PDB file of C-alpha atoms in Angstrom:
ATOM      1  CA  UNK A1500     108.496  82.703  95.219  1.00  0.00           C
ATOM      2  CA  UNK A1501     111.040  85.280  95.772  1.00  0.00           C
ATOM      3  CA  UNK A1502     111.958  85.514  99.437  1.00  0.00           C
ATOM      4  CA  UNK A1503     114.152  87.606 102.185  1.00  0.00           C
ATOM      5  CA  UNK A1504     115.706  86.215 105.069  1.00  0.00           C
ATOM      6  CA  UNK A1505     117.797  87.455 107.960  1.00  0.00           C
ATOM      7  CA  UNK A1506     121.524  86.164 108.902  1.00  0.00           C
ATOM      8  CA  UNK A1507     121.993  86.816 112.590  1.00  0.00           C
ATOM      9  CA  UNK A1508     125.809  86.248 114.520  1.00  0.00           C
ATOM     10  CA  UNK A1509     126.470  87.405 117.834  1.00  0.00           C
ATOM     11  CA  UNK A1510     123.530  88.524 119.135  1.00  0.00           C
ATOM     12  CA  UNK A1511     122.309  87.203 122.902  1.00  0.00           C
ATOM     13  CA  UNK A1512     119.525  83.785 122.616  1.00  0.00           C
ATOM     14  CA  UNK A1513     117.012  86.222 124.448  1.00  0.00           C
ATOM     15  CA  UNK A1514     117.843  88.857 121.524  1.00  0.00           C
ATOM     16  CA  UNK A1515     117.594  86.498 118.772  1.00  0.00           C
ATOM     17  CA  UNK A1516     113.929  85.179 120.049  1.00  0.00           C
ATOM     18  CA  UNK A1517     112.688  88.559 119.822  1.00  0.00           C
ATOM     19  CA  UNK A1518     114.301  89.236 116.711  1.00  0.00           C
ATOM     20  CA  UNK A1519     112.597  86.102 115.427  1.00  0.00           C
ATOM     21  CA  UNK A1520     109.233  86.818 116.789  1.00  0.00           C
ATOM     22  CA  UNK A1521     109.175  90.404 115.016  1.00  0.00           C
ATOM     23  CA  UNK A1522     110.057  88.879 111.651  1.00  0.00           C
ATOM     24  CA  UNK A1523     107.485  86.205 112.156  1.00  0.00           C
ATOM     25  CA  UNK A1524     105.278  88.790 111.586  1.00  0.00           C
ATOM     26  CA  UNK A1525     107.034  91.148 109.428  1.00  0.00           C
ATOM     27  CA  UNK A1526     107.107  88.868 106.436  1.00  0.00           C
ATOM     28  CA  UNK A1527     110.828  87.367 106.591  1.00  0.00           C
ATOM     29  CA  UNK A1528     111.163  83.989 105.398  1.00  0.00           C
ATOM     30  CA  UNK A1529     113.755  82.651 107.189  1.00  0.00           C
ATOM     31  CA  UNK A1530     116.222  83.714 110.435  1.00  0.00           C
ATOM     32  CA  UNK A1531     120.098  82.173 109.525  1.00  0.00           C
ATOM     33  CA  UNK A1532     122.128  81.574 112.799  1.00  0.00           C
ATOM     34  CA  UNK A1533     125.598  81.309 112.879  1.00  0.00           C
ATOM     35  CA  UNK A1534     127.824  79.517 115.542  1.00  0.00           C
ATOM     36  CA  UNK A1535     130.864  78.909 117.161  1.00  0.00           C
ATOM     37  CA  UNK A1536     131.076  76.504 120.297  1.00  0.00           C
ATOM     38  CA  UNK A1537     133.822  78.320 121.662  1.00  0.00           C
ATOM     39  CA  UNK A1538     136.003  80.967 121.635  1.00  0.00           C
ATOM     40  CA  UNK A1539     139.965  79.975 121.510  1.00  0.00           C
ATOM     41  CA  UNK A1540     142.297  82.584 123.135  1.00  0.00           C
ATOM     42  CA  UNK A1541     144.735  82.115 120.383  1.00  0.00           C
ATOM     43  CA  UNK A1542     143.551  82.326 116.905  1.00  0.00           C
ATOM     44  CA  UNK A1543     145.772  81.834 113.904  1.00  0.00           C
ATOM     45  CA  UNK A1544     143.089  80.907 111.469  1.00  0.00           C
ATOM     46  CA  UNK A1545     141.608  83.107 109.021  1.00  0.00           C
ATOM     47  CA  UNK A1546     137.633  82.657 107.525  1.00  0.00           C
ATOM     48  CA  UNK A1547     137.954  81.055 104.348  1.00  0.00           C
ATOM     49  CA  UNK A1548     135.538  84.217 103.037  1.00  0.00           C
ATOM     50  CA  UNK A1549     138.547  86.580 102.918  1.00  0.00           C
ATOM     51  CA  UNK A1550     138.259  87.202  99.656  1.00  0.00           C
ATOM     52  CA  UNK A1551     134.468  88.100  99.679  1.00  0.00           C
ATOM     53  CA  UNK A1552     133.375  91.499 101.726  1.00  0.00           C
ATOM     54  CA  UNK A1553     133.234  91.019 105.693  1.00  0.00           C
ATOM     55  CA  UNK A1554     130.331  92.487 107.509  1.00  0.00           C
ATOM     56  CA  UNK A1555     131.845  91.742 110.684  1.00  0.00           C
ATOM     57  CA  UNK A1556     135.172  93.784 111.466  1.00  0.00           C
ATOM     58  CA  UNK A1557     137.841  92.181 113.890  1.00  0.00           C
ATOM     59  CA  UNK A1558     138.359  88.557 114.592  1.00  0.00           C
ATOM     60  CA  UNK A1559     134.724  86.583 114.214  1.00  0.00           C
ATOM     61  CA  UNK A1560     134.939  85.320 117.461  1.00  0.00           C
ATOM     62  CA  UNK A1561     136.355  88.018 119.932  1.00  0.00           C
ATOM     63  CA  UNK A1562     136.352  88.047 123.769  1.00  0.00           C
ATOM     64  CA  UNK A1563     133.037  89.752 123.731  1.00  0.00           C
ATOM     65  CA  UNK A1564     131.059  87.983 120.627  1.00  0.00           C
ATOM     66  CA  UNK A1565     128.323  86.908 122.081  1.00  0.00           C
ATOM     67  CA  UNK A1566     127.926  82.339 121.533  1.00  0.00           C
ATOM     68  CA  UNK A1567     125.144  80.488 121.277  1.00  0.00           C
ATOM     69  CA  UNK A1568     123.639  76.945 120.692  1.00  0.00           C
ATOM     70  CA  UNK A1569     121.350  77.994 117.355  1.00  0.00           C
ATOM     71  CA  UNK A1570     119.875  74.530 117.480  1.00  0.00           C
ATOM     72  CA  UNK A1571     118.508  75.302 121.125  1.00  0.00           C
ATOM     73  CA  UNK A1572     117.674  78.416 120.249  1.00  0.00           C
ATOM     74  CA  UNK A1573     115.651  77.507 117.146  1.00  0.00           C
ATOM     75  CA  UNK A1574     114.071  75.557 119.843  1.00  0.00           C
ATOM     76  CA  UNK A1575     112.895  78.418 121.826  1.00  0.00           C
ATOM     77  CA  UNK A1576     111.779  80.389 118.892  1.00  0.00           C
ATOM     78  CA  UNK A1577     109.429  77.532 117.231  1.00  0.00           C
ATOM     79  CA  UNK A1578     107.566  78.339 120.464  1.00  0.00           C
ATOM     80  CA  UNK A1579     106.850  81.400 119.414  1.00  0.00           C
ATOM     81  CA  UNK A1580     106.189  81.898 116.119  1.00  0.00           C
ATOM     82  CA  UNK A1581     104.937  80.283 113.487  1.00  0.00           C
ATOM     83  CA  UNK A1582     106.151  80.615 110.166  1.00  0.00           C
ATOM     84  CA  UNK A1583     109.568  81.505 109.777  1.00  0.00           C
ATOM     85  CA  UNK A1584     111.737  79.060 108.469  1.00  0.00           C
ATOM     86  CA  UNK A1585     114.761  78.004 111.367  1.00  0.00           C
ATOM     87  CA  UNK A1586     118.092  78.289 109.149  1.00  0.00           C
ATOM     88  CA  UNK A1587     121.588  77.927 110.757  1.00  0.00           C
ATOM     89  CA  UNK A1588     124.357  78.971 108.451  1.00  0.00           C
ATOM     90  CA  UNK A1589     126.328  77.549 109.243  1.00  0.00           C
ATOM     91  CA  UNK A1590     126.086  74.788 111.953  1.00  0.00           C
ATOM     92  CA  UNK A1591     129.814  73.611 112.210  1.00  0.00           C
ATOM     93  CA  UNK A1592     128.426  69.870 111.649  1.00  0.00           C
ATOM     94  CA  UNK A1593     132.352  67.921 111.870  1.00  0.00           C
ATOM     95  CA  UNK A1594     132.512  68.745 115.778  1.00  0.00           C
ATOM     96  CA  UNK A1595     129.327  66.574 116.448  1.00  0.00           C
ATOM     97  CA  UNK A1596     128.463  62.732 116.181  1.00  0.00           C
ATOM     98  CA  UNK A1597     126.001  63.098 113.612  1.00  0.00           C
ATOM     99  CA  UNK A1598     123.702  60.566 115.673  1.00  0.00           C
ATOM    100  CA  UNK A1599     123.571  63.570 118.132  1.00  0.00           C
ATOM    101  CA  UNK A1600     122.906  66.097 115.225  1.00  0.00           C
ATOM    102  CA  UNK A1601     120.050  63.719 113.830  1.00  0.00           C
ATOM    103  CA  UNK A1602     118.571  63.792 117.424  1.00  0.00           C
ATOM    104  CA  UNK A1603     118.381  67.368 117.916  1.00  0.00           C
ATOM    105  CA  UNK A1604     117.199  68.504 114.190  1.00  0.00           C
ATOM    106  CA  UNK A1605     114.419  65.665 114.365  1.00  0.00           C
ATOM    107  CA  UNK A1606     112.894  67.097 117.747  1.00  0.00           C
ATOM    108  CA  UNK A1607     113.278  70.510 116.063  1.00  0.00           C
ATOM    109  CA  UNK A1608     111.976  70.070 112.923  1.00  0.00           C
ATOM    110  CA  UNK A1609     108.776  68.123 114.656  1.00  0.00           C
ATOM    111  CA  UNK A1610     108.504  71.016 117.613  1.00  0.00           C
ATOM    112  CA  UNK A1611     108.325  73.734 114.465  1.00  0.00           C
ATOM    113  CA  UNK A1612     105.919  71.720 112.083  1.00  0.00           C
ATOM    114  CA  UNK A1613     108.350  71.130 109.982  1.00  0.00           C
ATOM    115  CA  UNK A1614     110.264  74.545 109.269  1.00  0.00           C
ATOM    116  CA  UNK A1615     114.467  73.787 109.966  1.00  0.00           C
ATOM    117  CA  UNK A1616     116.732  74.279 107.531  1.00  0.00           C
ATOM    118  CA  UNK A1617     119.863  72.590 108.347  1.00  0.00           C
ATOM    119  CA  UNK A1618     123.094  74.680 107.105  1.00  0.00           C
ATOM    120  CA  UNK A1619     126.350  72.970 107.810  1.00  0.00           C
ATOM    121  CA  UNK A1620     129.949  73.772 106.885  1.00  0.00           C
ATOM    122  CA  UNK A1621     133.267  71.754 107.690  1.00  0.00           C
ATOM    123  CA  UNK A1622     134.745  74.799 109.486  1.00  0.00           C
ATOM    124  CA  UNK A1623     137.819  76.725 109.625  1.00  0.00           C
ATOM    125  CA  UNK A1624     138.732  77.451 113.116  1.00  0.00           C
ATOM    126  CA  UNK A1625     141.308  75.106 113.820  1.00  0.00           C
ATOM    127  CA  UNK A1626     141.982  75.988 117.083  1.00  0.00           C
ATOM    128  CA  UNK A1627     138.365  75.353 117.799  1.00  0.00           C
ATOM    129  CA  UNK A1628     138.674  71.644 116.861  1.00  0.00           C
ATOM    130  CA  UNK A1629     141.878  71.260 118.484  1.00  0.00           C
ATOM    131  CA  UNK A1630     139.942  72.288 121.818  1.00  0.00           C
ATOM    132  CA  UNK A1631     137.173  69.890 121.209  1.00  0.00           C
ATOM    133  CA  UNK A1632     139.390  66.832 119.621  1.00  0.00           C
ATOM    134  CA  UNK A1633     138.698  66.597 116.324  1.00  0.00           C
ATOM    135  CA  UNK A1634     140.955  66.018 113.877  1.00  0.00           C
ATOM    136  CA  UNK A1635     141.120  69.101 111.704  1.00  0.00           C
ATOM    137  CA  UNK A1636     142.705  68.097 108.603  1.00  0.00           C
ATOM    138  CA  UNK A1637     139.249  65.314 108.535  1.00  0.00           C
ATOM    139  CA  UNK A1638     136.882  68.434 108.677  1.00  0.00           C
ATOM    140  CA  UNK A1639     135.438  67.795 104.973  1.00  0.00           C
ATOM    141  CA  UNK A1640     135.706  64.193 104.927  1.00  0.00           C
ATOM    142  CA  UNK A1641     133.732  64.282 108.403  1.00  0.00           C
ATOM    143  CA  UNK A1642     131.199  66.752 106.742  1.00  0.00           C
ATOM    144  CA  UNK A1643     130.461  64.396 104.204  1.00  0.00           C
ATOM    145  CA  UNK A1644     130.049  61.331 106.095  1.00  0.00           C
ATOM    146  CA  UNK A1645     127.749  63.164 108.841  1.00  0.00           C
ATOM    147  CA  UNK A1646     125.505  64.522 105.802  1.00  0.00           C
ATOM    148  CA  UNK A1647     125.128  60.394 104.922  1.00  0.00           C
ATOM    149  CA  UNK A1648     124.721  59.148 108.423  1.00  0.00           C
ATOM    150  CA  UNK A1649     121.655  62.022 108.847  1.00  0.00           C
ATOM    151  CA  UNK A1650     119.908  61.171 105.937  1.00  0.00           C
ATOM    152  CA  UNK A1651     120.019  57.660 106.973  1.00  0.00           C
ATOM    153  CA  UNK A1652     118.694  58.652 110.529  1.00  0.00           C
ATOM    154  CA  UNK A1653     115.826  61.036 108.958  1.00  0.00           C
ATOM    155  CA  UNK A1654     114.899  57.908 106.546  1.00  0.00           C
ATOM    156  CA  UNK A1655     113.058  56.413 109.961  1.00  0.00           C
ATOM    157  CA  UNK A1656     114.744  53.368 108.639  1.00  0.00           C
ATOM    158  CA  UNK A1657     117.108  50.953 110.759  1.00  0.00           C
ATOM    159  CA  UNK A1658     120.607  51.500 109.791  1.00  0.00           C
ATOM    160  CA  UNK A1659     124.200  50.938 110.172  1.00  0.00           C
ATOM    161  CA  UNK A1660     127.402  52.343 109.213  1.00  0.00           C
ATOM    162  CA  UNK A1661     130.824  51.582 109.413  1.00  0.00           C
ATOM    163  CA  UNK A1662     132.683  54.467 107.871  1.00  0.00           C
ATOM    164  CA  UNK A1663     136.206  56.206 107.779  1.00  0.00           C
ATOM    165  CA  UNK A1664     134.987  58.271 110.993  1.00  0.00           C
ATOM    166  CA  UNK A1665     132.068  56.688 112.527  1.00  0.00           C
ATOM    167  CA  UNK A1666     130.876  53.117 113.027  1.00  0.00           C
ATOM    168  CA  UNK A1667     128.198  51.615 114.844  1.00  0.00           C
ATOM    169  CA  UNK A1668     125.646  48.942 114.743  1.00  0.00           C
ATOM    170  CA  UNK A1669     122.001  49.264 113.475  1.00  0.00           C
ATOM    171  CA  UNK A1670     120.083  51.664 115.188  1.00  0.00           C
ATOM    172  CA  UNK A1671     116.875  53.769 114.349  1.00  0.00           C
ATOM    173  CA  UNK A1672     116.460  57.248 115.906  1.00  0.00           C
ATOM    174  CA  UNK A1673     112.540  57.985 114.468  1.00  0.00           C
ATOM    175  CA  UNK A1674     109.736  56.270 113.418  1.00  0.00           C
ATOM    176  CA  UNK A1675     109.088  57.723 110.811  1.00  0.00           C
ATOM    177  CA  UNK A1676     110.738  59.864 108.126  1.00  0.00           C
ATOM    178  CA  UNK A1677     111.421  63.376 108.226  1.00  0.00           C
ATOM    179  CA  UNK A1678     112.530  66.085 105.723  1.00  0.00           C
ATOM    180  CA  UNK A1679     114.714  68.339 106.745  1.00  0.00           C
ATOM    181  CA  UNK A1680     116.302  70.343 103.870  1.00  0.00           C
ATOM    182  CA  UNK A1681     120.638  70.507 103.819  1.00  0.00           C
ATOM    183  CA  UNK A1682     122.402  73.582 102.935  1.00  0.00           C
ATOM    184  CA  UNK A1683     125.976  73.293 102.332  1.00  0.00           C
ATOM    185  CA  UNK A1684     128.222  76.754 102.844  1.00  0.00           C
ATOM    186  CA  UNK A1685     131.478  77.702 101.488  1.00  0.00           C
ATOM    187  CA  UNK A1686     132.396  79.778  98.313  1.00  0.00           C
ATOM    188  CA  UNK A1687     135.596  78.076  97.248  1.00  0.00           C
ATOM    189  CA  UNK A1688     134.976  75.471  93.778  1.00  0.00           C
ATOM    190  CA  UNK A1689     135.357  72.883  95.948  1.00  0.00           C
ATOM    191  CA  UNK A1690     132.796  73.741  98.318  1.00  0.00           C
ATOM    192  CA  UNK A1691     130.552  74.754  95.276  1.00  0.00           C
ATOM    193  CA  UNK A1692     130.800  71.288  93.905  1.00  0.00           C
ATOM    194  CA  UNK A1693     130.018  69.766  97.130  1.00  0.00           C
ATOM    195  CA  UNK A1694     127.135  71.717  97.739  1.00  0.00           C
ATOM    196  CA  UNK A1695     125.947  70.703  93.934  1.00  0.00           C
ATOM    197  CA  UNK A1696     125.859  67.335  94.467  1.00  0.00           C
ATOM    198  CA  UNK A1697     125.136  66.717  98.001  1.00  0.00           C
ATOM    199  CA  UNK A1698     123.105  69.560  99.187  1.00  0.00           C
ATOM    200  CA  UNK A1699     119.456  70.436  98.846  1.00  0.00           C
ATOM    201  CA  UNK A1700     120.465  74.586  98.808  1.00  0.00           C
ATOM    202  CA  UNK A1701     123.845  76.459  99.334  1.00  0.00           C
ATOM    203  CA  UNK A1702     124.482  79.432 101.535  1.00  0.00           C
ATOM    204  CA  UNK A1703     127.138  82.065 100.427  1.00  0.00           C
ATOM    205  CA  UNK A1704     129.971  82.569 103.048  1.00  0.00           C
ATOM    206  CA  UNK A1705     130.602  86.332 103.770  1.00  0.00           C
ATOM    207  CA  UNK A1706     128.996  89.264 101.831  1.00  0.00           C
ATOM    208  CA  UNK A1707     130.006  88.322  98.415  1.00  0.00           C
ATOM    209  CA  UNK A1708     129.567  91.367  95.563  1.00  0.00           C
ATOM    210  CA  UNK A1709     126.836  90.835  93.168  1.00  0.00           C
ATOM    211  CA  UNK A1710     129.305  90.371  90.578  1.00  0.00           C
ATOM    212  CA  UNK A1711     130.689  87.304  92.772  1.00  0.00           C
ATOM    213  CA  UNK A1712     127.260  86.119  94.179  1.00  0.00           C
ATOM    214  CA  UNK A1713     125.932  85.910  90.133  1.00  0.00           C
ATOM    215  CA  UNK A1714     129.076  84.168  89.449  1.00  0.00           C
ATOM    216  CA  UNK A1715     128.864  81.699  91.528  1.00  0.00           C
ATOM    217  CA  UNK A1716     125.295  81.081  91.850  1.00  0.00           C
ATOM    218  CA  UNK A1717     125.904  80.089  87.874  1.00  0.00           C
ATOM    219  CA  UNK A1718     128.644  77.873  88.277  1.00  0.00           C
ATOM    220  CA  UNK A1719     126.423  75.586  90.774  1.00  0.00           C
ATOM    221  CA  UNK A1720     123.629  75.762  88.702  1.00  0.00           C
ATOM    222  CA  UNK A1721     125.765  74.173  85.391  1.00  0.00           C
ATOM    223  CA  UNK A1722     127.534  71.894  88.266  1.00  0.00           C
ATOM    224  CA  UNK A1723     123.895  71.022  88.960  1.00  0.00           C
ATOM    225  CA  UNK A1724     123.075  70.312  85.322  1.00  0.00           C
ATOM    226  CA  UNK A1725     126.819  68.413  85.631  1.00  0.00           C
ATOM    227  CA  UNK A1726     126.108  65.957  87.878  1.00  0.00           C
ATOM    228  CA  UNK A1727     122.471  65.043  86.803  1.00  0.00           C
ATOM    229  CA  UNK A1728     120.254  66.522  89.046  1.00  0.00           C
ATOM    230  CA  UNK A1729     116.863  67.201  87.474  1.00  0.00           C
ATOM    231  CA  UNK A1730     117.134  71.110  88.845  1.00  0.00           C
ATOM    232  CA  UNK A1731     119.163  73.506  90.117  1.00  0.00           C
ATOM    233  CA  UNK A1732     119.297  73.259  94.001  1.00  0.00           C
ATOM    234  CA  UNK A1733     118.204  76.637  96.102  1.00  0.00           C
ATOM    235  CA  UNK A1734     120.962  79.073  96.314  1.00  0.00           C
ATOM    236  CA  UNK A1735     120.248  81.681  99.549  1.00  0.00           C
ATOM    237  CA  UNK A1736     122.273  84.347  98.284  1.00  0.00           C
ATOM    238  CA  UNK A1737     123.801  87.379 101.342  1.00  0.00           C
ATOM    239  CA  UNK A1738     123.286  90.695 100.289  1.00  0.00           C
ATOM    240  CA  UNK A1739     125.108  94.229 101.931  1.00  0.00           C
ATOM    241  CA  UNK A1740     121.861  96.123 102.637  1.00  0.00           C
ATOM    242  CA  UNK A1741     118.078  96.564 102.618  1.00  0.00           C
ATOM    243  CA  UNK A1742     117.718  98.138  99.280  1.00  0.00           C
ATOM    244  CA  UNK A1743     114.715  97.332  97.231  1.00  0.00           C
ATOM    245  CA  UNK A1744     116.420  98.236  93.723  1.00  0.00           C
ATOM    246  CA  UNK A1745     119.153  96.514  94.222  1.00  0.00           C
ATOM    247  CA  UNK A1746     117.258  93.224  95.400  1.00  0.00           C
ATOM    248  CA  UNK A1747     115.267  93.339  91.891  1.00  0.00           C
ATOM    249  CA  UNK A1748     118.300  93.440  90.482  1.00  0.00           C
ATOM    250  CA  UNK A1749     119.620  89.763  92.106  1.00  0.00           C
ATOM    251  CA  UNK A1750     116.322  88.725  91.524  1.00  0.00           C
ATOM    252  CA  UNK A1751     116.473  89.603  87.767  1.00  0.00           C
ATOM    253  CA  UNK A1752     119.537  87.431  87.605  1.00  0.00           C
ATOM    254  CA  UNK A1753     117.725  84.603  88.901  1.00  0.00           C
ATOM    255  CA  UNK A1754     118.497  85.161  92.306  1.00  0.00           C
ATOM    256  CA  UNK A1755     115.766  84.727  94.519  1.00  0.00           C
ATOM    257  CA  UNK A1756     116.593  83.798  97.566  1.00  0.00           C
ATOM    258  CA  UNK A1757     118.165  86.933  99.377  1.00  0.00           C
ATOM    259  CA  UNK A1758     119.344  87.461 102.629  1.00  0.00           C
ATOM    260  CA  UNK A1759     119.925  90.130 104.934  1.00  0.00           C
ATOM    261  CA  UNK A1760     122.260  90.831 107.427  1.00  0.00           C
ATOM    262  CA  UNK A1761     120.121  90.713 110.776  1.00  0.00           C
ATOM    263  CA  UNK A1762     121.799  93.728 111.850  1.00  0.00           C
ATOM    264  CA  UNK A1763     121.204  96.467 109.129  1.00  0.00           C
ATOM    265  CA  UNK A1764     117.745  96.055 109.707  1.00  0.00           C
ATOM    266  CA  UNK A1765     117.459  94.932 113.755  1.00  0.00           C
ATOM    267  CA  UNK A1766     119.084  97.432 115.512  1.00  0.00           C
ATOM    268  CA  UNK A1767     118.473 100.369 118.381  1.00  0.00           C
ATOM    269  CA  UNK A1768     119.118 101.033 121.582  1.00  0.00           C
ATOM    270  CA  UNK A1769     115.739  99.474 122.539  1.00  0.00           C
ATOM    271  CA  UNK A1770     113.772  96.566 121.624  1.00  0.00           C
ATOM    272  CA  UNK A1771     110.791  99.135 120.811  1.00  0.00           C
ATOM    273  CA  UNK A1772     113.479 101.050 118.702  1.00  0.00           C
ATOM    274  CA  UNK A1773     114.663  97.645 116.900  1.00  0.00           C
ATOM    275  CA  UNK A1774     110.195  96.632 116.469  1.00  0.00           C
ATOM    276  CA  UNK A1775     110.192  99.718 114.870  1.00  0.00           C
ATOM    277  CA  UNK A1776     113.595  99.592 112.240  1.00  0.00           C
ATOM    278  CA  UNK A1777     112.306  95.630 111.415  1.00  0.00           C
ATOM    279  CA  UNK A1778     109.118  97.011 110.440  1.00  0.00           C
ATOM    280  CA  UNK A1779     110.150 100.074 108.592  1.00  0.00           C
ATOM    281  CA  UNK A1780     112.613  97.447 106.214  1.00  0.00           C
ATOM    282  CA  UNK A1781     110.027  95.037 105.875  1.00  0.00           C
ATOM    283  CA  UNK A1782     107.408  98.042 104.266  1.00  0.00           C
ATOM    284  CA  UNK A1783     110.272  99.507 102.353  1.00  0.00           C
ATOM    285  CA  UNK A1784     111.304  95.348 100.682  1.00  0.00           C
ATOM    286  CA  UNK A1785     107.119  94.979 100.475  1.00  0.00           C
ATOM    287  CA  UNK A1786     106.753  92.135 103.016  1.00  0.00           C
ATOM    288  CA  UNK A1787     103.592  92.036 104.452  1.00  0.00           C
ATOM    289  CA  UNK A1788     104.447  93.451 107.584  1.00  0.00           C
ATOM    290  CA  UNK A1789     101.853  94.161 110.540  1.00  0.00           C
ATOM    291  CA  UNK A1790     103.176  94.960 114.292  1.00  0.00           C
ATOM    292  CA  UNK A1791     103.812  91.891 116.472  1.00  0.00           C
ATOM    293  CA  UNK A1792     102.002  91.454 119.839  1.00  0.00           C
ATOM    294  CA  UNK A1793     104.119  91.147 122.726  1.00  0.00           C
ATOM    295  CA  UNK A1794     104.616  87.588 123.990  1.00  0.00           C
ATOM    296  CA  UNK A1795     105.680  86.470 127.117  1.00  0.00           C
TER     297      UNK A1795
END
């Protein structure tokens, strides 16, 4: 089924929870969170989605971007709602141990019945990794070996791994399995390919055009076909704006998975003001939108 979700960076937690709650409602499939852990002070780095349409306009993390954990507050949102899918895009996965990322997204994904979808990227902040410790120039190589040790620690199998960046004995972390989908970010062929064969859905980076968005979302789809996979993995596709006509026409391309910039639609200098703008979109995309309680 054809589906619209929201992409949400540098809003407050207490914002985002609202934010979340309203859409709950609304119709929204899905709330994306971005992330940085920190902001360095001195930033030569640029985002690897230069070439793709910014929605964002000065450095991505600036002195007054507002940071947050989205895993916790994923956590704080599965309280209150209770069907919108918890998406980060992305979740910078080569700063963590991945038994620490398998420990979080399993108490997640059991608090929301089962609703996170884990986005993860290598990064592109060196700075950022420099601060924390981690080895930069291993960014994709860490990627990759975190997306094995997770899958091992959702089996709810005993496991162990000795690795180019992480060894340890066996250990389980559930007792049972879990599925948590991956989505892998990143519009470069490289990161295309990756996503292709190791993901379960990929996540544009940016605002790509529709011209690059179709492109792209037909090179994974032969890369798919390429590396055996009996079907095309789930592409969730960023558009520039809440425009019905043009959404038919990505989903006409075989595009179904759309997704909204949190802000076009989520803003006001009130939360009554935003309520109202989320609702308004969601009856103008025909979501099945009614107005949300107020929870405390």
């Amino acid at each position: 089924m054809p589906s619209v979700g929201l992409s949400a960076y540098g809003l407050t937690g207490a914002d985002l929870v609202e934010l979340a709650v309203c859409a709950d409602v609304a119709g929204f499939d899905a709330l994306w969170l971005g992330e940085h852990v920190l902001r360095p002070v001195v930033q030569a780095g640029e985002h690897p989605s230069a070439g793709t349409k910014q929605h964002h306009s000065g450095p991505l993390v600036a002195e007054s971007t507002e940071l947050v954990d989205p895993l916790l507050v994923h956590a704080a949102i599965a309280a209150r709602t209770t069907r919108i899918r918890l998406g980060t895009a992305v979740y910078v996965a080569p700063l963590r141990h991945p038994l620490h990322i398998a420990r979080t997204t399993i108490t997640l994904h059991e608090l929301s019945a089962g609703r996170v979808l884990l986005g993860i990227g290598a990064g592109w902040l060196k700075e950022e990794f420099e601060a924390l410790e981690v080895p930069f120039r291993t960014r994709v190589s860490r990627t990759q070996e975190c997306l094995e040790i997770l899958r091992k620690a959702w089996s709810g199998a005993e496991f162990a791994h000795v690795g180019a960046h992480f060894r340890f004995p066996a250990v389980q972390l559930h007792s049972r399995p879990v599925d948590i989908p991956v989505v892998l970010g990143g519009n470069s062929e490289a990161a295309l390919a990756r996503a292709a064969r190791l993901g379960d859905g990929w996540f544009t980076s940016g605002t790509p055009t529709f011209a690059q968005s179709n492109d792209m979302v037909s090179r994974i789809r032969h890369m798919c076909a390429d590396f055996g996979r009996p079907a095309p993995i789930a592409c969730y596709v960023r558009i520039a704006a809440p425009d019905a006509a043009d959404m038919d026409r990505y989903r006409e391309h075989g595009m179904e998975d759309l997704v909204l910039w949190a802000d076009t639609v989520w803003h006001g200098r009130t939360l009554e003001e935003r309520r109202d703008n989320l609702a308004a979109a969601a009856e103008q995309l025909g979501l099945s939108a009614s107005r949300p309680s107020v929870a405390h």
